Coordinates of C-alpha atoms (C1' of nucleotides) in Angstrom, one line a residue:
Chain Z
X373 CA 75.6 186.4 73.1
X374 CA 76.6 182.8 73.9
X375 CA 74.6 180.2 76.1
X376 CA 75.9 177.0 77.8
X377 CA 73.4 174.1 77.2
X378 CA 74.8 171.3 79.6
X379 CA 72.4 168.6 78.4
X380 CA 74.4 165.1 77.9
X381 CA 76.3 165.1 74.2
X382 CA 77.8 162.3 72.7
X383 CA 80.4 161.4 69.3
X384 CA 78.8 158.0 69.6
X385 CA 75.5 158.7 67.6
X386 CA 76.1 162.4 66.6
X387 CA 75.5 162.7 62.6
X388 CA 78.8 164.3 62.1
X389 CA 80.7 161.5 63.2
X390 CA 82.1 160.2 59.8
X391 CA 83.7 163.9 59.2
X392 CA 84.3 165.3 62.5
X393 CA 86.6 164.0 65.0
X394 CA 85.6 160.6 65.7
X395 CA 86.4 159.3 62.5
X396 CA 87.7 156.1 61.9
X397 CA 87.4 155.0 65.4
X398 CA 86.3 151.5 66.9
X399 CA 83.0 151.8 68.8
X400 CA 84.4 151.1 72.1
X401 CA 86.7 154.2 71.3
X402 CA 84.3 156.7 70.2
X403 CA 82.2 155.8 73.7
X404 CA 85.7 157.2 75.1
X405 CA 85.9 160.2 73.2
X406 CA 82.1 161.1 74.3
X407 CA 84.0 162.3 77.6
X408 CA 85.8 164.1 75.5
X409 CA 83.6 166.9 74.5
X410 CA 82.7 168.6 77.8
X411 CA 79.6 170.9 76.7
X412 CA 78.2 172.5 74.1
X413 CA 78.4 176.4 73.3
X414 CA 76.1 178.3 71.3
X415 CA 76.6 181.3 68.9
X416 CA 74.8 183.9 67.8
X417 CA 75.2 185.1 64.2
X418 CA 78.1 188.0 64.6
X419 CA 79.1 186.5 67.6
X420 CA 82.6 185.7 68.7
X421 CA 83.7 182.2 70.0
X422 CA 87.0 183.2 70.4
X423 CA 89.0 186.0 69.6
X424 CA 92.5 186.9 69.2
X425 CA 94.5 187.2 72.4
X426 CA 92.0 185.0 74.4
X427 CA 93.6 182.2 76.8
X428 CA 93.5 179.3 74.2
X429 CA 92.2 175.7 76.6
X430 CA 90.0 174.1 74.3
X431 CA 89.2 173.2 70.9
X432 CA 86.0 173.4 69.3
X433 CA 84.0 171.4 66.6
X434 CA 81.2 172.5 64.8
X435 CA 78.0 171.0 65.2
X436 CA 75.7 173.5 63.0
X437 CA 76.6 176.6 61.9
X438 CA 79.5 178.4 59.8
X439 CA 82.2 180.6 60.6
X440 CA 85.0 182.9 59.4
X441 CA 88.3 182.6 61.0
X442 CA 90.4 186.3 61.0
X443 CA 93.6 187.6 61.7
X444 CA 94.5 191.2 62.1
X445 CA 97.4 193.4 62.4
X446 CA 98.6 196.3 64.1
X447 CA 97.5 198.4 61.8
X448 CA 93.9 197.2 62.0
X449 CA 94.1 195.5 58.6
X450 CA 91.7 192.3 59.0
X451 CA 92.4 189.4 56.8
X452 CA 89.9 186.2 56.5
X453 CA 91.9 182.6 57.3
X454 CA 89.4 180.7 56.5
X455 CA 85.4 179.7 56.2
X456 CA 84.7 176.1 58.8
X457 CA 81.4 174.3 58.5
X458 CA 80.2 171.3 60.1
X459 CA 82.5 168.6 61.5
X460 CA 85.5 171.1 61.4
X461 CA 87.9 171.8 63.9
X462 CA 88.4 175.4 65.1
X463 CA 91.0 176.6 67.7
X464 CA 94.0 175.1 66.5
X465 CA 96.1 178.3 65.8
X466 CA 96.0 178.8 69.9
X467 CA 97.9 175.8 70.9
X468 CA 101.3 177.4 70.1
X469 CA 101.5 180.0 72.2
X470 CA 98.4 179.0 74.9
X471 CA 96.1 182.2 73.3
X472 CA 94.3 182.5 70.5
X473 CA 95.7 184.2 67.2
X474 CA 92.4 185.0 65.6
X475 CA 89.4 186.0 65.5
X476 CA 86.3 183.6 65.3
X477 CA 83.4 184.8 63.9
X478 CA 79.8 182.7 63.2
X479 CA 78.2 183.7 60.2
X480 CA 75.0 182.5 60.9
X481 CA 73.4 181.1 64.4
X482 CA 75.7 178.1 65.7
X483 CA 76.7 175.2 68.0
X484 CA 79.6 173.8 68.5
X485 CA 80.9 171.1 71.2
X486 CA 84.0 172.2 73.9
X487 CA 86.7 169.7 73.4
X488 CA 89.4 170.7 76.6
X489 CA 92.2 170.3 74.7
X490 CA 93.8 169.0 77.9
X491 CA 91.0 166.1 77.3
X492 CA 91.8 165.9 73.9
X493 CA 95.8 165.3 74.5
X494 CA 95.2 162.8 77.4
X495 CA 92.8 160.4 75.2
X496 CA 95.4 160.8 72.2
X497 CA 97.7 159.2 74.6
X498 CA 95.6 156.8 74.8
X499 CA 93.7 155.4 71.6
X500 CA 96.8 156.0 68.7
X501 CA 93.9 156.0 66.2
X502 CA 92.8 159.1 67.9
X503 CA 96.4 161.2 68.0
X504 CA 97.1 160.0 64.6
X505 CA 93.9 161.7 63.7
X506 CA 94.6 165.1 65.7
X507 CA 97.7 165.0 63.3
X508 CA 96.0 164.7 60.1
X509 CA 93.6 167.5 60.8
X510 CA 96.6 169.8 62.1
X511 CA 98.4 168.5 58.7
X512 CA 95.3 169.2 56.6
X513 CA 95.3 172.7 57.9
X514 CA 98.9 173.2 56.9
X515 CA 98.2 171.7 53.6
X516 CA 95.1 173.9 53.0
X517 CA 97.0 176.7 53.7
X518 CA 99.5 175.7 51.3
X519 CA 96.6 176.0 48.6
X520 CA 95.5 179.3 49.6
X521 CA 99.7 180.9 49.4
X522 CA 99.4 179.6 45.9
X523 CA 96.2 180.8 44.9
X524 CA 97.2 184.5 46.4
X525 CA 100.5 184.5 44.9
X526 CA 100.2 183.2 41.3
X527 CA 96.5 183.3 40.9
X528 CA 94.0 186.0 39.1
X529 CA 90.5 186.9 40.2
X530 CA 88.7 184.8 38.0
X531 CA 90.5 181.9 39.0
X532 CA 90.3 182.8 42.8
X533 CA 86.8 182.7 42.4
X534 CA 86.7 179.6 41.0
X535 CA 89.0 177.8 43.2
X536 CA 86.8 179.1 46.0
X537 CA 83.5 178.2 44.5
X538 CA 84.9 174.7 43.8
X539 CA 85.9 174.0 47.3
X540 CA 82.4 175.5 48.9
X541 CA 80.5 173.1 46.6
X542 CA 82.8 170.0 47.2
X543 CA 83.0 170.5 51.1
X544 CA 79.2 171.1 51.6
X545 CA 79.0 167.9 49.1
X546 CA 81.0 166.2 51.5
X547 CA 77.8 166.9 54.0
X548 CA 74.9 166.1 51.6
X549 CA 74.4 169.3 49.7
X550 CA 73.5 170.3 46.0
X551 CA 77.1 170.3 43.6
X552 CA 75.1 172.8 41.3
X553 CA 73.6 175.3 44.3
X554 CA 75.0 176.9 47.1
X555 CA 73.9 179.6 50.1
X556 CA 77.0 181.8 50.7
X557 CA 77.0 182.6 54.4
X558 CA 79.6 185.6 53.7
X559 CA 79.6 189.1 52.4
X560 CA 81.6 190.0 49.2
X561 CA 83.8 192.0 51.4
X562 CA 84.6 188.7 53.5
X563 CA 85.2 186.8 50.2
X564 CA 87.4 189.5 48.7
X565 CA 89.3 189.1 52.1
X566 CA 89.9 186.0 52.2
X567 CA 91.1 185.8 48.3
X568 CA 93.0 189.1 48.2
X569 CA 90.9 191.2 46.1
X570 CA 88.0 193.6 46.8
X571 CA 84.7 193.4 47.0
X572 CA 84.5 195.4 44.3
X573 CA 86.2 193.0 41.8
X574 CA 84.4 189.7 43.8
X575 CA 81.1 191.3 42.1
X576 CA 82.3 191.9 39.1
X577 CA 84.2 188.4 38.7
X578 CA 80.5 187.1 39.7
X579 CA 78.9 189.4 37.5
X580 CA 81.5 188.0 34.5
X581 CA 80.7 184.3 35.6
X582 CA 77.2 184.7 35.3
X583 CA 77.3 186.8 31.5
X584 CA 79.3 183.8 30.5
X585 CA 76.4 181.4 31.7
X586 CA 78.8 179.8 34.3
X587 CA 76.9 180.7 37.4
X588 CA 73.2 182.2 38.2
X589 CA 73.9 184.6 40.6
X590 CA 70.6 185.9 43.2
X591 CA 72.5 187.8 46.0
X592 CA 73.9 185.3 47.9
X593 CA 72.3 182.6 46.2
X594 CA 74.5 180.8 43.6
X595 CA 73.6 178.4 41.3
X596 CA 76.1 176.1 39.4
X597 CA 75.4 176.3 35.4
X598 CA 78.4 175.1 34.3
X599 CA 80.8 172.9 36.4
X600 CA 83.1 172.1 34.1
X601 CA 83.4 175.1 33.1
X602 CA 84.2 176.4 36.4
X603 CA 87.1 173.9 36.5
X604 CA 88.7 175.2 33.1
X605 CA 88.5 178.3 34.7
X606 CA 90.3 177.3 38.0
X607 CA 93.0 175.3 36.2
X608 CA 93.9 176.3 33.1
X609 CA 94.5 179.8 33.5
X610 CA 97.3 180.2 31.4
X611 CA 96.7 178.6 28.4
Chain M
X966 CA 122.5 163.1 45.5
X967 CA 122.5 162.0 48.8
X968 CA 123.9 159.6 51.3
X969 CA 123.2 158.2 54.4
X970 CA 125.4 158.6 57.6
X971 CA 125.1 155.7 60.6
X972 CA 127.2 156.8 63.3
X973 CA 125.3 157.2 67.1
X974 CA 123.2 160.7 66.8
X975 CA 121.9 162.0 70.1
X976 CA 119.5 165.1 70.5
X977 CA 121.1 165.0 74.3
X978 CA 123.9 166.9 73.4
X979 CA 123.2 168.3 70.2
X980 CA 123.5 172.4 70.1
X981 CA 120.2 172.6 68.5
X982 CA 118.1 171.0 71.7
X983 CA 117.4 174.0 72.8
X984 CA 115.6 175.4 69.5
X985 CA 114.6 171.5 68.4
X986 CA 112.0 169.2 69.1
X987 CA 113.5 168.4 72.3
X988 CA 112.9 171.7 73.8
X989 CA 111.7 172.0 77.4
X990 CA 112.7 168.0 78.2
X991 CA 114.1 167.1 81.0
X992 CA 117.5 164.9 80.7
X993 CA 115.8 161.8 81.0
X994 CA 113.0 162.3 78.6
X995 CA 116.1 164.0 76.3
X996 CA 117.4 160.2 76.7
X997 CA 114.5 158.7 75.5
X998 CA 114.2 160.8 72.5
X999 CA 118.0 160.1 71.5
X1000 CA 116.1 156.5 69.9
X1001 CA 113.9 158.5 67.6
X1002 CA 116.9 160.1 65.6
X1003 CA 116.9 157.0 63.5
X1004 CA 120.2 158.0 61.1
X1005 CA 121.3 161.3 59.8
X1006 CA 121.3 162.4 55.8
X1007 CA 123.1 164.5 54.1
X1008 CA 121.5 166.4 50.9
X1009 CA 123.6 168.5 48.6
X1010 CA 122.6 171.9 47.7
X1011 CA 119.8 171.5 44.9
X1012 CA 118.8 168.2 46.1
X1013 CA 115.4 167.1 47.1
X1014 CA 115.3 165.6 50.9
X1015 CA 111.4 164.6 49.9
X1016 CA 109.5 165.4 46.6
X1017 CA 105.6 166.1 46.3
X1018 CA 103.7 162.7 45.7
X1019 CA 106.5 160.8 48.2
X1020 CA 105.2 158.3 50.5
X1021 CA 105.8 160.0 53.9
X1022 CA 107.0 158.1 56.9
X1023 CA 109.4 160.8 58.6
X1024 CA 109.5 163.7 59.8
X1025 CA 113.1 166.0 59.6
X1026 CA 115.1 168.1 61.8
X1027 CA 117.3 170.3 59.8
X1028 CA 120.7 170.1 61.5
X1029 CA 122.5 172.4 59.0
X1030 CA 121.9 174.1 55.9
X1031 CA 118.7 175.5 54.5
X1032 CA 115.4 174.8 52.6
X1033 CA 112.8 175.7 51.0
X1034 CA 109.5 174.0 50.2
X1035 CA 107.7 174.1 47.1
X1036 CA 104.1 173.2 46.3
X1037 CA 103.4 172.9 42.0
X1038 CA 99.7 173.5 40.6
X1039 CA 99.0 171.1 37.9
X1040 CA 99.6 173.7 35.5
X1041 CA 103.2 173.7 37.0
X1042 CA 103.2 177.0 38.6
X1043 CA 105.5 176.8 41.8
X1044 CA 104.5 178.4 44.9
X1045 CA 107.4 178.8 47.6
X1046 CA 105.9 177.9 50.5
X1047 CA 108.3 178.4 53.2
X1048 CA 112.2 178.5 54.0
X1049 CA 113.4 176.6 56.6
X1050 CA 116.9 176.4 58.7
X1051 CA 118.7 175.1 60.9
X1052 CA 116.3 173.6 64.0
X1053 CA 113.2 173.8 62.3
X1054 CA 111.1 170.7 61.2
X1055 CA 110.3 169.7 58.1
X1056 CA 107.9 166.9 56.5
X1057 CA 104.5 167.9 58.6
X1058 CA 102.8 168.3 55.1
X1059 CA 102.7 164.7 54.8
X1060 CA 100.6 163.4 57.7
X1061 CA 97.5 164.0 56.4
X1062 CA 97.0 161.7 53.6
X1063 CA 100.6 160.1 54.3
X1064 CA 102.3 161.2 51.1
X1065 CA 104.0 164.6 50.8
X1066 CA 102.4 167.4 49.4
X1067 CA 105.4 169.5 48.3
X1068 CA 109.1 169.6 47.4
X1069 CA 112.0 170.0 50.1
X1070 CA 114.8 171.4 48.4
X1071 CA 118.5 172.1 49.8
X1072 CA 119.7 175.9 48.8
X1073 CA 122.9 174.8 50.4
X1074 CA 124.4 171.4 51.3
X1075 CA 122.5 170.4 54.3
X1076 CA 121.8 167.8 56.8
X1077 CA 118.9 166.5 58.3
X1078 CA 117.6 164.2 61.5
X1079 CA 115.3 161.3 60.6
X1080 CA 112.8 161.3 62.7
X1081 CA 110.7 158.2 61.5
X1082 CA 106.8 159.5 62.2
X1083 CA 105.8 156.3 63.9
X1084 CA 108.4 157.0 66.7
X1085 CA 107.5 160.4 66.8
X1086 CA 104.1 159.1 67.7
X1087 CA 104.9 156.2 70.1
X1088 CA 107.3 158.5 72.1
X1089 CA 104.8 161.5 72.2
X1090 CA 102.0 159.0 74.1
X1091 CA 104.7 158.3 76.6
X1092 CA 106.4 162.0 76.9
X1093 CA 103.4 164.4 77.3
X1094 CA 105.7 167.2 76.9
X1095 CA 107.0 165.8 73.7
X1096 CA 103.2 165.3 72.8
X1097 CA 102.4 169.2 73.6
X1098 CA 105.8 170.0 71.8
X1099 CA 104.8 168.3 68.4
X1100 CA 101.4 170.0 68.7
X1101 CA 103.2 173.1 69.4
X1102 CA 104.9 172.8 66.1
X1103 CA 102.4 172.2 64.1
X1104 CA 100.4 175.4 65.7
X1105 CA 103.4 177.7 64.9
X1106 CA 103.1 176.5 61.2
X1107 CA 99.1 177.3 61.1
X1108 CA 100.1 180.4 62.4
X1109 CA 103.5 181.0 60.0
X1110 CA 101.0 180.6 57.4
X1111 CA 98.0 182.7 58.3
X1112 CA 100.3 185.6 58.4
X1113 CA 101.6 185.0 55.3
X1114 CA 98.4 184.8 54.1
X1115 CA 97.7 188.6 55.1
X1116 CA 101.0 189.4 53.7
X1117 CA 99.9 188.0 50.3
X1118 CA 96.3 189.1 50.5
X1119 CA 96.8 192.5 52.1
X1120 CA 100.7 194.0 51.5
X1121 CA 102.3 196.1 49.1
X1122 CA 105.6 195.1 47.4
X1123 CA 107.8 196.9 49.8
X1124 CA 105.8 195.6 53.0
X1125 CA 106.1 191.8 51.8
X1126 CA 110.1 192.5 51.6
X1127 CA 110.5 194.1 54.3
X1128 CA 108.6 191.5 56.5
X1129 CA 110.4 189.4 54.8
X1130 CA 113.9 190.7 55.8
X1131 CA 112.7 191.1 59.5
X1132 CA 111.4 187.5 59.7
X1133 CA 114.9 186.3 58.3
X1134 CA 116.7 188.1 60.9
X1135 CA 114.6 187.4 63.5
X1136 CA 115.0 183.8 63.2
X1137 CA 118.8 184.0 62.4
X1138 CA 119.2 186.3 65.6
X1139 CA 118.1 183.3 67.1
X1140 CA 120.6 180.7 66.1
X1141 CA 123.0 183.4 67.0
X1142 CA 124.0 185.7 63.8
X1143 CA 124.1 189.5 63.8
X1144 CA 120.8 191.5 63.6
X1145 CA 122.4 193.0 61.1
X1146 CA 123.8 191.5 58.4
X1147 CA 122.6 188.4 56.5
X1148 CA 123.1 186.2 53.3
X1149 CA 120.4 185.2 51.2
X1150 CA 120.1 181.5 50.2
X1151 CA 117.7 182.0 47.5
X1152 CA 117.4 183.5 44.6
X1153 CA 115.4 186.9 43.8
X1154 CA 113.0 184.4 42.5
X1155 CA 111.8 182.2 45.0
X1156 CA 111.7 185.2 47.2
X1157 CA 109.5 186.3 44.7
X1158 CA 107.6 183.3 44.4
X1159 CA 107.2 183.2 48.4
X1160 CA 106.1 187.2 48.0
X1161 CA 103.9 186.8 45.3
X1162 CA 105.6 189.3 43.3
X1163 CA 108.0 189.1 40.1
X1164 CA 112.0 188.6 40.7
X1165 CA 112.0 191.9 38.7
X1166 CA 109.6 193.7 41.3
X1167 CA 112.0 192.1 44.0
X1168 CA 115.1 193.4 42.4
X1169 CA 113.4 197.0 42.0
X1170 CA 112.5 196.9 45.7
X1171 CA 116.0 196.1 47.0
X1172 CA 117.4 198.7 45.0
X1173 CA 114.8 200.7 46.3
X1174 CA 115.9 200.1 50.2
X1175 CA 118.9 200.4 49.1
X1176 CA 118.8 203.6 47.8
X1177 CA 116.6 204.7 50.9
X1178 CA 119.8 204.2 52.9
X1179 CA 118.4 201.2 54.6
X1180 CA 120.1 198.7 53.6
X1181 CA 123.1 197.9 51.4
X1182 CA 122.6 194.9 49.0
X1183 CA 126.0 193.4 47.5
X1184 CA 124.1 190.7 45.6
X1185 CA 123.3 188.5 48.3
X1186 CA 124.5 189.9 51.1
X1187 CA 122.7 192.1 53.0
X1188 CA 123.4 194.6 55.5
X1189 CA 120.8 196.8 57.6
X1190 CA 121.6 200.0 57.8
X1191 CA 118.0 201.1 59.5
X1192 CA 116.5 198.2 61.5
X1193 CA 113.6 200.5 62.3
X1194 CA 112.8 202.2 59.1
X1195 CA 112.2 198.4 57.8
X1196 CA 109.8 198.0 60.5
X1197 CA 108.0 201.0 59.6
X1198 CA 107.5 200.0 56.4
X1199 CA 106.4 196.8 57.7
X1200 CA 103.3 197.5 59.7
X1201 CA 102.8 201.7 58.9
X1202 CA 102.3 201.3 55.2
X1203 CA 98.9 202.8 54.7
X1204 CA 99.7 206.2 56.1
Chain N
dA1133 C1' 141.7 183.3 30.7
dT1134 C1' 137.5 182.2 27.5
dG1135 C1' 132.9 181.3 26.6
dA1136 C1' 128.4 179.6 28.2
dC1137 C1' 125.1 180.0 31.5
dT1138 C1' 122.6 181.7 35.3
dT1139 C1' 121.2 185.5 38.1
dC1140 C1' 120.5 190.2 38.7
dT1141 C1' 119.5 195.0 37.5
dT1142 C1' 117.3 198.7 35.0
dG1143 C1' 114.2 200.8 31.6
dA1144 C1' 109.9 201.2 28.7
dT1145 C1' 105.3 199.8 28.2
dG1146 C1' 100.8 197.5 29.2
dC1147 C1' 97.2 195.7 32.0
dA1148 C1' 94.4 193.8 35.9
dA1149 C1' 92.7 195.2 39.8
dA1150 C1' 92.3 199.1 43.1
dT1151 C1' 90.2 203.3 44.0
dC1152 C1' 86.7 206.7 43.7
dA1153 C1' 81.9 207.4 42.9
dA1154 C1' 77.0 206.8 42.5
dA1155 C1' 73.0 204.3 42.4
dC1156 C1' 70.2 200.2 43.4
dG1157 C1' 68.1 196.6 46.1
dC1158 C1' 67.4 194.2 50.3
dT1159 C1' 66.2 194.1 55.5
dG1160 C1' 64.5 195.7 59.4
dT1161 C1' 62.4 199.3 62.4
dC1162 C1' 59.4 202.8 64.1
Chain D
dG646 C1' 54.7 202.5 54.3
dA647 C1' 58.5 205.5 54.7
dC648 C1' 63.1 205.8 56.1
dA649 C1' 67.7 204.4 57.5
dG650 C1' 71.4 201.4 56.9
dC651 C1' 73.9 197.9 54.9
dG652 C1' 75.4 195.1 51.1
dT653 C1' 75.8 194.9 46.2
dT654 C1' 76.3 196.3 41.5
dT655 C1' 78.2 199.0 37.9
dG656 C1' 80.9 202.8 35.7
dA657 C1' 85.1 205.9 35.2
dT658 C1' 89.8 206.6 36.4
dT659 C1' 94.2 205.6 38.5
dT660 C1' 98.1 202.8 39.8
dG661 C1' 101.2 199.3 41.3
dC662 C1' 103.1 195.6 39.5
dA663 C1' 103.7 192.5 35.5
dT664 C1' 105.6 192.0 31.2
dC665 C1' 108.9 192.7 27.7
dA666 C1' 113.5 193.7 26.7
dA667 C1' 118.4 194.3 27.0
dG668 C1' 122.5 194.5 29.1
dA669 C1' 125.6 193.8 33.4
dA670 C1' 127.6 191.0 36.8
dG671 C1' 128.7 186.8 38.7
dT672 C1' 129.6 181.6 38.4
dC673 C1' 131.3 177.5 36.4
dA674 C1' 133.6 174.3 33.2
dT675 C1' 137.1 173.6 30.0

DNA sequence: ATGACTTCTTGATGCAAATCAAACGCTGTC
DNA sequence: GACAGCGTTTGATTTGCATCAAGAAGTCAT
């Protein structure tokens, strides 16, 4: 499922630099950090990079690819974390207790680069810029999360799907994509999981989105109509 | 609302070391981090220790009393995100863009270590077990929040409360109370709000319990009268 | 104590989304 | 090119919780 390629890898001149790890540091430090990521790992669409209950060493960021992170429980019932793209950090949830705590799960063919965390604390202890940045992404995680508890709790399906359209288009924006198209790399079932709904209602909330000329929906092609619109939606729900 | 007390503070031989940042330390490294407690503060029930929007420069360690943070949509729904208590540490919301990015608000009177962020910092490059600590913490909140997340996304009304009420004792069986027995700081409200659910649908559910003969509700005390029954409902649900 | 206010409980009704069900459209395989 | 299998759409029905409403219980200030 997953193959090792050990050819050399290095932040200095990857393309990702200005989002993934790396950012923000001096040139001299970023030839540091290319120690830092020890190989690169390959996955196949379906395949796991890490699942829940694995030893947790290293953290991973994604070079090309996208994934789902999920949780399940005892009873079996799986719930979607999150979607990670390019330049975003995976593996974080393992550092608290030294294993993993979910699954995760490419959604299409993918490489990431190994970052031992072991590597990643000892050059935090050296290049401040570098910790201070390990803490912002482990803060923007917290924060995100924070968005997603108050879109599950207060929020209806309309606006669910909104908010989650909104942040697809402004992340893959972020890495030189279309604001008015998008592919989704997820099933309707993985959607609905991850915004508490079923897939059932995700079609018919796309469905509603496209009668009102918001979105052009062609399976898991979606095309943005109306952006504002979309917004309205996302915000103003009570009005 | 709040006032500011001076007098030497020392994590060395505070009773909360062992559930507090300083956990795992050794007595000289415990020395060391007795500089980072810059001064104590003291915030009256219903006051904010930090509000969304603040500049953040610290971090907190909640000595006594209890919290709860709040994030607000711009529509000006609330979303509890979280209660906190004694030990726990507060303010990690902030790093990423260095202002906060919800409320902290006492239920009771409480006080709090200041832990200014840049010390946090400067000591964790020189005390790798501090370092792993902080990164610990900040894992343990991914994590809190994930499985909210599949409490929100996935569970029933009487599953969210019942996790709820076996989270709550959990973490007070820690700091030593009874299993058994507990007294709610919040409101049927911002349980609610944490829930996702109406403080009329948390009400209903209580009285529901109650009736069930597992537990007793005298407004906000609680008492459990079938510690197993509640973790049935917790994880059995869909039978 | 008295009254004002907040919090909580309980009942009646309504609705958004879940569930159940069936058909349609892709994708890939032999 | 036919068939199987998965993902998706759409319709009919059910349901858990929200909403609306009113009163009870507790808290606080005077």
């Amino acid at each position: 499922m997953q193959a090792e390629s050990s050819f050399k890898v290095a932040c200095s001149n990857c393309n990702l630099r200005e989002l993934c790890l790396p950012i923000g540091l001096s040139t001299d430090e970023m030839k540091q950090l290319d120690g830092m990521v020890a190989t690169r790992k390959k996955v196949k669409q379906g395949g796991h990079l890490y699942s829940s209950g694995d030893p947790f060493t290293t953290l991973y960021a994604i070079r090309t690819g996208f994934f789902k992170t999920c949780v399940v429980s005892e009873d079996g019932r799986e719930q979607v974390t999150g979607f990670q793209m390019a330049g975003e950090i995976m593996g974080l949830d393992g550092i608290v207790s030294d294993k993993h705590n979910c699954h995760a799960i490419a959604l299409e063919d993918a490489e990431v680069c190994v970052m031992p965390f072991n590597h990643v604390e000892d050059l935090s202890r050296e290049i401040p810029m570098l910790q201070r940045h390990v803490h912002k992404i482990m803060s923007r995680e917290i924060v995100r999360e924070n968005g997603v508890m108050m879109l599950l709790a207060n929020m209806r399906a309309e606006e669910r799907l909104a908010a989650f359209l909104l942040n697809l288009l402004q992340r893959l924006h972020a890495r030189g994509y279309s604001k008015s198209e998008l592919i989704l790399r997820m099933t309707r079932e993985e959607i609905g999981s991850y915004l508490g709904m079923k897939l059932e209602t995700v079609s018919r909330t796309f469905s509603k989105f496209s009668e009102d000329g918001i979105i052009e929906v062609k399976q898991k092609n979606i095309r943005i109509l109306d952006h504002e619109k979309l917004k309205t939606i996302f915000n103003a729900s009570i009005c």
